[in-house]
Coordinates of C-alpha atoms in Angstrom, one line a residue:
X1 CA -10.2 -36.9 16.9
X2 CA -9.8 -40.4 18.0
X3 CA -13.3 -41.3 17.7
X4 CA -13.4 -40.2 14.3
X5 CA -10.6 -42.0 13.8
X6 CA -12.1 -45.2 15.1
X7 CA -15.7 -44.8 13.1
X8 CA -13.8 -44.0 9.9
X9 CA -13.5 -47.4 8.5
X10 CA -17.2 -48.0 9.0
X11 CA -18.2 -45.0 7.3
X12 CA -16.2 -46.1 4.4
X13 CA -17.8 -49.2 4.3
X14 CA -18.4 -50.3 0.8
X15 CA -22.7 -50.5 0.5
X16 CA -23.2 -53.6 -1.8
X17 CA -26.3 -54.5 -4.0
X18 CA -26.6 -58.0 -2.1
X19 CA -26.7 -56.6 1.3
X20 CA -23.6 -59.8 2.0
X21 CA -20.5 -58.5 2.3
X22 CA -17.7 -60.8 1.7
X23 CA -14.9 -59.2 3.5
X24 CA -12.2 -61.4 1.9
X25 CA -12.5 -59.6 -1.5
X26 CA -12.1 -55.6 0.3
X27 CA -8.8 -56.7 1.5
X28 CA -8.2 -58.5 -1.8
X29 CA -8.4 -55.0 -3.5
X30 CA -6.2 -53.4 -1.0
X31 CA -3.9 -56.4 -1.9
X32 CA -4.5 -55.6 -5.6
X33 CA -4.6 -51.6 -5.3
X34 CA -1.4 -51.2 -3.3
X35 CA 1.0 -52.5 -5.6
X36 CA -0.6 -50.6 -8.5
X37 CA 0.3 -47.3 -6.3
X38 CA 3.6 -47.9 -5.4
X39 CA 4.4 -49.3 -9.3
X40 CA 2.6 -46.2 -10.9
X41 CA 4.2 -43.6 -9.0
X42 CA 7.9 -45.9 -8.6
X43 CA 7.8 -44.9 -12.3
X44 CA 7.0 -41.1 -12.1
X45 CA 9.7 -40.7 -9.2
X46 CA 12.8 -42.7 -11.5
X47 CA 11.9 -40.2 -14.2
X48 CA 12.0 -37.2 -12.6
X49 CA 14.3 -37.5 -9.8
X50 CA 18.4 -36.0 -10.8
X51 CA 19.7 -37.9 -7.8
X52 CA 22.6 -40.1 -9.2
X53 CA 21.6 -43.4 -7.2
X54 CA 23.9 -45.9 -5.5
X55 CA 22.8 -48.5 -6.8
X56 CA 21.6 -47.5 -10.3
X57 CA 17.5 -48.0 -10.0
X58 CA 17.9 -49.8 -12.9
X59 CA 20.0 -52.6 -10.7
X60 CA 18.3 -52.3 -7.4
X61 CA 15.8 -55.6 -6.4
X62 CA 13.4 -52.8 -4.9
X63 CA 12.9 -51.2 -8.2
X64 CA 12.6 -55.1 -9.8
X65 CA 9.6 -55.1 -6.6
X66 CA 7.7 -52.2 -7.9
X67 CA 8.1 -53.2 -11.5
X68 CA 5.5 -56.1 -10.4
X69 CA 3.1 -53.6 -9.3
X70 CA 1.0 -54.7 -12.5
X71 CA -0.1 -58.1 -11.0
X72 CA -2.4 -55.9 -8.9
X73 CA -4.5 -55.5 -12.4
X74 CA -4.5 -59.8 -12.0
X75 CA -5.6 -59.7 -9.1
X76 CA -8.5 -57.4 -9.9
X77 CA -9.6 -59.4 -12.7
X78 CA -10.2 -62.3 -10.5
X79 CA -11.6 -60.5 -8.1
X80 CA -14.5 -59.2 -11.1
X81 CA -14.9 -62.7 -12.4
X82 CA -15.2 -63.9 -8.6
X83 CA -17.7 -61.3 -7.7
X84 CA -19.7 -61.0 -11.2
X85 CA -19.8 -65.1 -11.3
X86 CA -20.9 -65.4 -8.0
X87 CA -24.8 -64.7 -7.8
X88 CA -25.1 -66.4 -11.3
X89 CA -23.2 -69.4 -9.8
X90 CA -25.9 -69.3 -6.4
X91 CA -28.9 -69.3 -8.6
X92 CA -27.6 -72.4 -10.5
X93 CA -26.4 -74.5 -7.2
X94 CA -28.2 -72.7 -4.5
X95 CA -31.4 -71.7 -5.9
X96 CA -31.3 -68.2 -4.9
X97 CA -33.2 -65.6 -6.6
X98 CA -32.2 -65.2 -10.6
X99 CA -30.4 -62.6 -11.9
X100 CA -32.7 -60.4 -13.9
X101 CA -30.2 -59.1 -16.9
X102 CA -31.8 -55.8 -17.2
X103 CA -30.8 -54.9 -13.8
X104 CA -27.7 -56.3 -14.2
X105 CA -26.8 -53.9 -16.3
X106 CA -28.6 -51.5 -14.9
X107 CA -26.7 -51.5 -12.0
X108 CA -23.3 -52.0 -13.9
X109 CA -24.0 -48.3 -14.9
X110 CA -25.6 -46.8 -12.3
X111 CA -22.9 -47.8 -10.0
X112 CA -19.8 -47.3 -11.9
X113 CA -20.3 -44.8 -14.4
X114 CA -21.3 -41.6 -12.3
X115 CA -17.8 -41.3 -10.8
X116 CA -16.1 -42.2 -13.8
X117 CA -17.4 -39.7 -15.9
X118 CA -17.0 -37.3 -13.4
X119 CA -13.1 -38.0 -12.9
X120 CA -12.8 -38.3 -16.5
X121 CA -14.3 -34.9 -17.4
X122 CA -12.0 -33.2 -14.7
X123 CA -8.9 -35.1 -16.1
X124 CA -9.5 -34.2 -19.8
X125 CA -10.3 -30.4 -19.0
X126 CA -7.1 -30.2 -17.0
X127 CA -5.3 -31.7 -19.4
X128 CA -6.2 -29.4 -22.2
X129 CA -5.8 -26.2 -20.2
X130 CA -2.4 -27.4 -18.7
X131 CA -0.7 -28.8 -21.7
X132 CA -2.6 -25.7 -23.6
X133 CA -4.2 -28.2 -26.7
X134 CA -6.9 -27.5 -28.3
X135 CA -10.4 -28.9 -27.1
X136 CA -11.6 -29.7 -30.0
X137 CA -8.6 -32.3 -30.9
X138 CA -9.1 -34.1 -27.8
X139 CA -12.8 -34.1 -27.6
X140 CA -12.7 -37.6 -29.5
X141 CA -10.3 -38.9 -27.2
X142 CA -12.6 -38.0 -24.1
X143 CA -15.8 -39.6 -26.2
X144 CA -13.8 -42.4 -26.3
X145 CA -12.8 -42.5 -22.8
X146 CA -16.2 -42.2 -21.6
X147 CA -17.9 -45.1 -23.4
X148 CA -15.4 -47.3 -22.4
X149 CA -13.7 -47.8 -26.5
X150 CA -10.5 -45.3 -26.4
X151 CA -8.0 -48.7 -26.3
X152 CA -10.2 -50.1 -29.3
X153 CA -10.2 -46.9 -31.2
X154 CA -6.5 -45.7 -30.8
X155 CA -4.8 -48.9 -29.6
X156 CA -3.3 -46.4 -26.5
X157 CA -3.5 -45.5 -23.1
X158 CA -5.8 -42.7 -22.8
X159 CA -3.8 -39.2 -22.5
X160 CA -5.8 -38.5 -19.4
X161 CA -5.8 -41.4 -17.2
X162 CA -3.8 -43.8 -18.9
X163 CA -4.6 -46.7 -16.4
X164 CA -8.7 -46.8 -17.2
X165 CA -7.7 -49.0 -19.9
X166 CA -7.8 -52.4 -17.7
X167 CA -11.3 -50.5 -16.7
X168 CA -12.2 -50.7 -20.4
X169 CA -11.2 -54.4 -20.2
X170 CA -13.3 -54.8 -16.8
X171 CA -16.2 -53.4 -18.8
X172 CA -15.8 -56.0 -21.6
X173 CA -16.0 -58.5 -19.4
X174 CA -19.1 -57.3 -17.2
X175 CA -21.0 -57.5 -21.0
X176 CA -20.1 -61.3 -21.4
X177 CA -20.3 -62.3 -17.7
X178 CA -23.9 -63.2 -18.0
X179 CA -23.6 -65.3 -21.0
X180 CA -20.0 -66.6 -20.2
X181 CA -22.0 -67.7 -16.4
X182 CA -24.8 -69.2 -18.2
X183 CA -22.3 -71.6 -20.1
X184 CA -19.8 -72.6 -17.1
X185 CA -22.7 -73.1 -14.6
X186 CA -24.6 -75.1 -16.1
X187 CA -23.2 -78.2 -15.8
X188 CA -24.3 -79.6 -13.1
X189 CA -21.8 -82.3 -12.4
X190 CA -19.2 -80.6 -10.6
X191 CA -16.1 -82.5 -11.3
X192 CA -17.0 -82.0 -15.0
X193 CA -17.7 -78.3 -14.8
X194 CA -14.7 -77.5 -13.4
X195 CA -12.3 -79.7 -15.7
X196 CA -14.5 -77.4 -18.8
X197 CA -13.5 -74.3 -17.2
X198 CA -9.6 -75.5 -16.5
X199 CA -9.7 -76.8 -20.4
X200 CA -11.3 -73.3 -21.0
X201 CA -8.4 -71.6 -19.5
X202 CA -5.4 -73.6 -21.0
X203 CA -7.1 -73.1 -24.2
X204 CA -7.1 -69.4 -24.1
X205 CA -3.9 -69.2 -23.2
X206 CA -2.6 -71.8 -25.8
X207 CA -4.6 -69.7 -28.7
X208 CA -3.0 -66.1 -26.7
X209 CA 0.4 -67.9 -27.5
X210 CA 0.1 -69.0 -30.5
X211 CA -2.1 -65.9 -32.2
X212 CA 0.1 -63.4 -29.6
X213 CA -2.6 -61.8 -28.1
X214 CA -0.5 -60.1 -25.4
X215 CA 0.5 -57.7 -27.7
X216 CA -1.2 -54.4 -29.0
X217 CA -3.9 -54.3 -30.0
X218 CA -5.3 -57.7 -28.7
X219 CA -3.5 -57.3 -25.2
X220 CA -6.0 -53.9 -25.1
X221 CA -8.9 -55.9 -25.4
X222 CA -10.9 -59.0 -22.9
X223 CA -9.2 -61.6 -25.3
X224 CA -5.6 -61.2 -23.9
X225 CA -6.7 -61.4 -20.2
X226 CA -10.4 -63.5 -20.1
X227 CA -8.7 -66.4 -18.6
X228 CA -8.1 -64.3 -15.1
X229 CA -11.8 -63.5 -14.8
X230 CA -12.3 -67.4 -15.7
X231 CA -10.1 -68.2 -12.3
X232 CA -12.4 -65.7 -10.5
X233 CA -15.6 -68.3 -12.3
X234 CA -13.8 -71.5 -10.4
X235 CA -13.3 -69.9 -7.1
X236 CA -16.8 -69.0 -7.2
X237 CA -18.0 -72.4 -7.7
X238 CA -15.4 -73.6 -5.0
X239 CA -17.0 -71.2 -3.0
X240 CA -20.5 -72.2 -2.9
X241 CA -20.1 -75.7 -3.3
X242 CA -16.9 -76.9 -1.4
X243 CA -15.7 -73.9 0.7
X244 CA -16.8 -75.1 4.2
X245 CA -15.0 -78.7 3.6
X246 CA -11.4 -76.6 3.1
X247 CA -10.6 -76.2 6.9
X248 CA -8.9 -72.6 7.9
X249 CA -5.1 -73.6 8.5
X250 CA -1.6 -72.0 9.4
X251 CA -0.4 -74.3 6.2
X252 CA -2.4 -71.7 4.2
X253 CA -0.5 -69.0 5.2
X254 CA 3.0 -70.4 3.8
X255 CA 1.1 -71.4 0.4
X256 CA -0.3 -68.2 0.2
X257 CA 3.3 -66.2 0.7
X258 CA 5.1 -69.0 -1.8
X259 CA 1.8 -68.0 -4.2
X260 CA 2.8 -64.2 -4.1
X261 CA 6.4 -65.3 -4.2
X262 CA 5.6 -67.2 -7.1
X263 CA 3.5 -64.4 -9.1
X264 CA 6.6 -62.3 -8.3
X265 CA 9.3 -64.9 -10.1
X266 CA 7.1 -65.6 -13.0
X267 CA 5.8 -63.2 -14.1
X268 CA 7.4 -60.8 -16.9
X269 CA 6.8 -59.1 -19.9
X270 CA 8.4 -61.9 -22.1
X271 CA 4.9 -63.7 -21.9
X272 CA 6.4 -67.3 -22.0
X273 CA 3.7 -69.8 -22.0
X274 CA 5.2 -71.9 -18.9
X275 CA 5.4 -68.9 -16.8
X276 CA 1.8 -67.2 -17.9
X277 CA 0.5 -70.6 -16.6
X278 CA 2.6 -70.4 -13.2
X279 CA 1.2 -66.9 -12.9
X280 CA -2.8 -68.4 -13.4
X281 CA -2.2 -71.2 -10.6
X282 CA -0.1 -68.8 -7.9
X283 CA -3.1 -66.6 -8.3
X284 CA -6.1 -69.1 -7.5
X285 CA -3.7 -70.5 -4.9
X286 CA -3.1 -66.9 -3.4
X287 CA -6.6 -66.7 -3.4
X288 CA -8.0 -69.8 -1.4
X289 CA -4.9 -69.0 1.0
X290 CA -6.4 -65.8 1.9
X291 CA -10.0 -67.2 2.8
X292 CA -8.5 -70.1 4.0
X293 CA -5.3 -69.3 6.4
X294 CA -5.0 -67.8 10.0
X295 CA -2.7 -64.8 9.7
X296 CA -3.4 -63.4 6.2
X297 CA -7.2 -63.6 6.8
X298 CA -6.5 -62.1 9.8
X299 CA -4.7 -59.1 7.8
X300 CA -7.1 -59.0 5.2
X301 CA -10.5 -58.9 7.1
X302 CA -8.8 -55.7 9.0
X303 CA -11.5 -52.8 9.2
X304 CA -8.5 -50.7 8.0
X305 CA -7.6 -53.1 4.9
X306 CA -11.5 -53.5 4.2
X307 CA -11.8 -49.5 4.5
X308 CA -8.9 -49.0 2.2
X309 CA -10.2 -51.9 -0.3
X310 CA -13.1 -51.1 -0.8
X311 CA -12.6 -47.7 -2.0
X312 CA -10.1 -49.0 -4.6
X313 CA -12.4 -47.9 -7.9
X314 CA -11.9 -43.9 -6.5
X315 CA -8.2 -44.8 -5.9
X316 CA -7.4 -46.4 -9.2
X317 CA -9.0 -43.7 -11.0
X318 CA -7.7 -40.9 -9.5
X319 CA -4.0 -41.9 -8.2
X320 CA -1.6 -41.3 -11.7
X321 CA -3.4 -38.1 -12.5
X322 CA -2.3 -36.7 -8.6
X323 CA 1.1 -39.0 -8.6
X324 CA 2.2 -37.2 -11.6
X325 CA 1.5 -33.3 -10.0
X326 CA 2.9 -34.8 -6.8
X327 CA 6.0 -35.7 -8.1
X328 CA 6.9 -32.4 -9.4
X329 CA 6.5 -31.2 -5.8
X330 CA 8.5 -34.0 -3.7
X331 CA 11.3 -34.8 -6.7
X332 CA 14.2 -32.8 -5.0
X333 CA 13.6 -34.4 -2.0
X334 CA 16.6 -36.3 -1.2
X335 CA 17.9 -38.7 1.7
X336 CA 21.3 -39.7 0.7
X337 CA 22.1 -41.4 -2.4
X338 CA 20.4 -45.0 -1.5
X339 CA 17.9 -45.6 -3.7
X340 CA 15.8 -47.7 -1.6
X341 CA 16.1 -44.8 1.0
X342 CA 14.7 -42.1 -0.9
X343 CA 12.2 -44.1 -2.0
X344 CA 10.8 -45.1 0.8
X345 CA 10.2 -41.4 1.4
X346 CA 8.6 -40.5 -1.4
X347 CA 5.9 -43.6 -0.7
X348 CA 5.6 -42.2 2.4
X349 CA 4.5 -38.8 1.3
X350 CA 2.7 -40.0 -1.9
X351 CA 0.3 -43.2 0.0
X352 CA -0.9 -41.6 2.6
X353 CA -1.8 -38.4 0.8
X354 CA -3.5 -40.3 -1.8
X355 CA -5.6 -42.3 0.4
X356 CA -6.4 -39.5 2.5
X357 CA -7.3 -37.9 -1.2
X358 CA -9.4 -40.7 -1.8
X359 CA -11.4 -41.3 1.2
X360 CA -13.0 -38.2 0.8
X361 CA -13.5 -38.6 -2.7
X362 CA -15.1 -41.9 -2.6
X363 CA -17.0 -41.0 0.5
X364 CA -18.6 -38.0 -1.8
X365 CA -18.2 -38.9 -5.6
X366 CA -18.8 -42.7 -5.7
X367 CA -20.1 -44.4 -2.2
X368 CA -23.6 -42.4 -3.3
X369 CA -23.8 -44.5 -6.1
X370 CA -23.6 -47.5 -4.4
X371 CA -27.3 -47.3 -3.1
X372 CA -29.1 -48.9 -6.0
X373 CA -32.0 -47.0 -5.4
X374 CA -29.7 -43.5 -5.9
X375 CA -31.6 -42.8 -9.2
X376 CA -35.0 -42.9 -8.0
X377 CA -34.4 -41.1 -5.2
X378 CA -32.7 -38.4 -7.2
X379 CA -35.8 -38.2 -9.3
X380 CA -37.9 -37.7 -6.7
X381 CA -36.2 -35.2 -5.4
X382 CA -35.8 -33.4 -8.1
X383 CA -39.8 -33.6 -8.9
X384 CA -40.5 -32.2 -5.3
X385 CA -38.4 -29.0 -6.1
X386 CA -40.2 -28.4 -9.6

C-alpha cells in the first residue's frame, strides 16, 4: 500500500505536448483549483445546512475566505495566457521551432475536448432523468454546452455544470492566442514590448470600466477578463528573456503572501477600477514569487501539489456536479454550533473524496488524451480489428 502510495504522484504526472515540464504552473493550478473547491462547495453547504450558526455565516471572516474562492478562475487565466504564450514567445526570442497553427488547434481539441464531452454528456443525462425534464428541451442547452457557446446563447451558467463557463472563456482565448502572440511578440525591443502590453492591459480595463463589461452578458465572454491572460503574455516574456537574472530569495516569499493577501482585500464584486488594477499587479507579483522564493517554490514543486495540479481540468469539471449530491448526504452532520467547526468537517469529507474521485478519473478519462499521438493510435487500432 505504501508503495503505491509513493508511485501515485508519478503516475499522475501530467504528459505535455513539449516533453518540458514546468513544474511551477502544476502547483499554480493546485493554488488556483483549491480555492475554487472549497468556494463551490462553502456555498452548497450554507444552503442546505438547518444548523443555526454562532456566528451567523453571513458574519463569519471564514465564510468572507471562501467567498474569494473565485480568484482561483484568475489565477487560471494567467496560467492559459502563460502557458499558450509561451512557445509563441520562444520562437520569436529563442528561435525554437514555430508553431504550426493547424496543430495548434489540433491539439486544443484533441486534448481537451474528449473528456469534456464525456463529463458533459453524463451531467446533462443525469440531469434530465433526476430533475425528470424533458430531453428534448434541454437538448439545445447541451449543444450549446458542448461547442463551447451556452454563455453566448443564454447569457447563463449552464444547468449542468454551471462552472464550464470560465471554460467557454478559456476556449475564446485559445482562438485569439495565436494572433494576440503574433502582435505582442513581435516587437523586438523588450522594454517597448512590454510597456505595449502594460498600455494594453490598462486599456482594457479602462474601456471594461467605462462600457461595464463585468456585467452580463460581456462579463460571459473573453472581453471582460482578456487582460488576465495578457499578465500570463508578460510573465512569459519575463520568462525567457530575464528569468535567470531574478535571483531565488526568502524576500519572495513575504511578497508572494502580501500578493495573496492583497488579491484577498481587493478584490470584490463591486468591480472598482482602483481595486481591479490592485487585483492585476498582486497576481503577476504572486506569480514571480512563486518561481522566485524559497519556501513557496518549495511547496509548489511538491510531487503531491504537482499530482494534484495537474489534474485540475478533471477536477474543475467534475467537482459542483458531486459537491451538490454530496451535500445532501453530509448536511446533518453537525459539530457544535461554530460555524468554522462544522465547516472544517465537511471540507474534510468533501476534498479528499473529490480528489480521490478525480485521480481516477483523470488517470482514465483525460491523461489518455494527453499523448498527442492518441488519435492515430486509436485509428490504427481500430483498422487492425476490422
Amino acid at each position: 500500500m505504501f508503495k503505491f502510495l509513493n508511485s501515485l504522484p508519478s503516475k499522475l504526472t501530467r504528459i505535455t505536448s513539449g516533453g518540458k515540464l514546468i513544474r511551477e504552473i502544476d502547483g499554480l493550478r493546485f493554488i488556483a483549483i483549491l480555492p475554487v473547491l472549497v468556494q463551490h462547495f462553502t456555498e452548497r453547504f450554507e444552503r442546505n445546512t438547518s444548523i443555526d450558526f454562532i456566528p451567523l455565516a453571513s458574519d463569519n471572516f471564514i465564510s468572507f475566505l471562501a467567498a474569494r474562492g473565485f480568484l482561483g478562475v484568475y489565477i487560471f487565466f494567467v496560467i492559459s495566457g502563460f502557458v499558450l504564450g509561451l512557445p509563441f514567445a520562444a520562437h520569436k526570442f529563442q528561435g525554437k521551432k514555430e508553431v504550426k497553427i493547424g496543430n495548434y488547434f489540433l491539439r486544443r481539441v484533441t486534448r481537451l475536448e474528449p473528456p469534456y464531452v464525456i463529463w458533459m454528456t453524463l451531467f446533462f443525462l443525469l440531469f434530465v432523468f433526476h430533475k425528470h425534464v424533458p430531453f428534448l428541451t434541454y437538448l439545445p442547452h447541451y449543444l450549446a454546452n458542448i461547442t463551447y457557446t451556452h454563455a453566448l446563447i443564454y447569457n447563463e451558467w449552464s444547468p449542468f455544470n454551471p462552472p464550464t463557463w470560465t471554460l467557454e472563456i478559456e476556449i475564446q482565448f485559445y482562438l485569439l492566442a495565436p494572433f494576440l502572440a503574433m502582435l505582442f511578440f513581435k516587437i523586438k525591443e523588450k522594454y517597448l514590448r512590454r510597456i505595449f502590453n502594460i498600455t494594453i492591459i490598462l486599456l482594457l480595463v479602462l474601456c471594461q470600466q467605462y462600457f461595464q463589461f463585468f456585467k452580463v452578458p460581456y462579463n460571459f465572454t473573453i472581453l471582460g477578463h482578456l487582460q488576465y491572460f495578457l499578465v500570463g503574455f508578460l510573465l512569459a516574456d519575463l520568462y525567457l528573456n530575464d528569468w535567470s537574472e531574478i535571483s531565488p530569495n526568502t524576500l519572495f516569499d513575504f511578497t508572494g503572501v502580501l500578493a495573496l493577501c492583497s488579491l484577498i482585500y481587493f478584490w470584490s464584486w463591486d468591480y472598482e477600477l482602483f481595486n481591479r488594477i490592485m487585483v492585476l499587479i498582486s497576481l503577476f507579483v504572486f506569480f514571480v514569487s512563486v518561481f522566485k522564493g524559497n519556501y513557496l517554490n518549495r511547496f509548489v514543486v511538491n510531487r503531491w501539489i504537482m499530482a494534484i495540479g495537474g489534474m485540475c481540468y478533471t477536477i474543475y469539471l467534475i467537482h459542483l456536479p458531486f459537491a451538490e449530491f454530496l451535500i445532501l448526504l453530509t448536511k446533518k452532520i453537525q459539530v457544535s454550533s461554530y460555524y468554522a467547526v462544522n465547516l472544517f468537517v465537511q471540507l474534510g469529507i468533501f476534498i479528499p473524496i473529490i480528489l480521490s474521485i478525480s485521480a481516477v478519473f483523470y488517470f482514465y478519462l483525460e491523461k489518455p488524451f494527453m499523448n498527442k499521438d492518441w488519435p492515430k493510435n486509436f485509428y490504427l487500432k481500430l483498422k487492425s480489428l476490422f
